Amino acid sequence: MIQRLFDVIIIGAGIVGAALARELSAYAMRVAVLDKAAEIPSGASRANSAMIHAGYDDKPGTQKARFCPSGNRRFHELQGPLDFTLRECGSYVCAFEEDEIRHLDALLDQGKRNGVPGMEIISGDTLRDREPHASREIRAALWAPSGAIVNNFEAVLAFMDNAQQNGVELFLETQVTGLLCSEEKQEVFGVETTKGRFLAPVVINAAGVHAGEISRMAGEESVRIRPTRGEYFITDKTVGHLVKGFFFACPSAKGKGITVASTAEHNLLIGPTSTPQTDLEDTSTTMKGLEEVLDGARKLVPDIPSGAVITSFAGVRANTLSGDFNIAVLRKPRGFVNVAGIKSPGFTSAPAIALHVVEMLREELADRVIMTPNPHFVPERTHIPRFAELSMEEREALVRRDPRFAQIVCRCETVTEAQVVEAIRRGARTVAAVKIWTRAGAGRCQGGFCGPRVADILARELGIPLEEVTRHGGHSRLLVGRTKEYWFRGNE
Ligand SMILES: Cc1cc2nc3c(=O)[nH]c(=O)nc-3n(C[C@H](O)[C@H](O)[C@H](O)COP(=O)(O)OP(=O)(O)OC[C@H]3O[C@@H](n4cnc5c(N)ncnc54)[C@H](O)[C@@H]3O)c2cc1C
């Protein structure tokens, strides 16, 4: 039985686990991040609206209201040093009816109490001066300039990449199956996984929709996840210009409702639906969902054409009964920390939650973990060059440095062989991971052209047969055998 020894184990490499790993890497300690998926991000951090919320939605006094505005500030602070894409587009909550206009006043007041800067209510005409494609039916809107859109894939990778540069170890395809505790669950001393035992005096549960299961392993029953699925549709970049800011309808009991936004790469993102379900992993999309999303989105921006939709995805929200985040050091087993129920605005809040958890370890678990500064901590990192965004001069300089920058692998997104190779060097092991790192396969043809080329490069760089390349780990192999198998066998 393999046993590995660490100071802190983080279960889950979503935005919460990644941001926490990055903050802990500033200390001289051994940190392991375990995730059951073959690539990151995989859970809710992979499939969401990618909005860095301003922070007016949540009731003052809640953990959400506390961490959302500070998380927003932290995202803005870290965007440069960690080199991920963040567009300061601002957000609009749009009101069509009189009672919705009154609701904008309430949101404005709430936002001020939560410390959100620069908010104002603008008329429908002012909105349309700025955003000509906004519906003529919109009578007023709440403008929040600090709302931003982020590339959520890049952000998670950036936090984790920097953490790894600073010594954190990431173990993918490593599912936590049990907690190792002393008798009567007095103290935690590690976890049981599909890849053996990992030992540490501190275990942090950042397992997203699975946080309830992990919490129950510790004997803490209060975390009960009630998943709801949100379906999204992405259009190609030809209609990305329809909006500049992030559009919300007035929130309802079901949440923030259907939104319309131009993504960090200028596709149009429309969604999400809100469908309660029992399955924590069901991320299917449906025709009904597409219709609901298009109807809702066209209420805000009528010109969205259905033919521009190029793909769909769904994320599962980690709703809890309390509706708030559940962040706590348990008294028993000692050393176990829950960072659970992290639903929206969890992505925004994650960097602030991470700083808070570090403080909790320092104050409440000082007997279990020593927090001295990491003398080798490097606070910044750089992303793989984004070839598509560079000038001709910059491209030429890259090609002179490495001729593989002249080999276009993905035509829709202008991704080069050099980028794919660099993604593999930084840890990508699957076709999906290469897409997350580089956007190869994220364009109009959805990998029809580049899929086989990416697989080929993965096989070559990893030194494995092409048949062993997977889409996203496990049994998801791309190839099942050779064509003309009979002919090959006959000639052996
Ligand atoms: C539809 C939707 C829209 C949203 N929109 C926004 C938004 O616009 N802005 C915003 O701020 N927030 C938004 N959110 C919320 C945000 O996405 C989440 O709060 C955030 O991503 C949660 O991050 P996490 O790290 O806690 O969980 P996750 O990202 O789900 O990560 C959990 C990780 O734990 C791993 N894991 C689970 N069980 C185990 C196990 N047993 N062993 C090992 N690993 C395990 C999973 O593989 C996963 O990688 C949205 C969420 C959804 C679903």
PDB file of C-alpha atoms in Angstrom, residues 1 12 27 43 49 57 77 97 151 171 186 188 215 221-222 225 256 263 271 273 280 329 333 355 357 376 445 475 481:
ATOM      1  CA  MET A   1       0.000   0.000   0.000  1.00  0.00           C
ATOM      2  CA  GLY A  12     -11.034  18.902  -4.947  1.00  0.00           C
ATOM      3  CA  TYR A  27       4.041  28.742   3.311  1.00  0.00           C
ATOM      4  CA  GLY A  43     -16.893  20.269 -11.629  1.00  0.00           C
ATOM      5  CA  SER A  49     -21.421  31.706 -16.213  1.00  0.00           C
ATOM      6  CA  ASP A  57     -27.096  39.860  -4.748  1.00  0.00           C
ATOM      7  CA  GLU A  77      -5.528  42.025  -8.171  1.00  0.00           C
ATOM      8  CA  GLU A  97     -42.010  46.074 -14.863  1.00  0.00           C
ATOM      9  CA  ASN A 151     -11.963  32.730 -18.573  1.00  0.00           C
ATOM     10  CA  PHE A 171      -2.859  14.159  -8.032  1.00  0.00           C
ATOM     11  CA  GLN A 186     -11.325  12.294  17.414  1.00  0.00           C
ATOM     12  CA  VAL A 188      -8.187  13.072  11.144  1.00  0.00           C
ATOM     13  CA  SER A 215     -18.399  15.667   5.213  1.00  0.00           C
ATOM     14  CA  GLU A 221     -24.175  15.417   8.570  1.00  0.00           C
ATOM     15  CA  SER A 222     -25.170  19.061   8.231  1.00  0.00           C
ATOM     16  CA  ILE A 225     -26.269  19.173  -1.269  1.00  0.00           C
ATOM     17  CA  LYS A 256     -30.396  34.904 -11.129  1.00  0.00           C
ATOM     18  CA  THR A 263     -17.397  35.541 -23.040  1.00  0.00           C
ATOM     19  CA  GLY A 271     -28.105  30.403 -19.952  1.00  0.00           C
ATOM     20  CA  THR A 273     -31.671  26.964 -16.772  1.00  0.00           C
ATOM     21  CA  LEU A 280     -24.805  14.986  -8.674  1.00  0.00           C
ATOM     22  CA  VAL A 329     -13.104  23.928  11.087  1.00  0.00           C
ATOM     23  CA  PRO A 333     -12.495  15.051  13.940  1.00  0.00           C
ATOM     24  CA  LEU A 355      -7.386  33.742   2.317  1.00  0.00           C
ATOM     25  CA  VAL A 357      -9.242  29.428   5.252  1.00  0.00           C
ATOM     26  CA  HIS A 376      11.051  30.300  -2.489  1.00  0.00           C
ATOM     27  CA  CYS A 445     -16.013  22.960 -35.768  1.00  0.00           C
ATOM     28  CA  HIS A 475     -12.339   4.555 -20.395  1.00  0.00           C
ATOM     29  CA  GLY A 481      -9.140  -0.504 -32.954  1.00  0.00           C
TER      30      GLY A 481
END
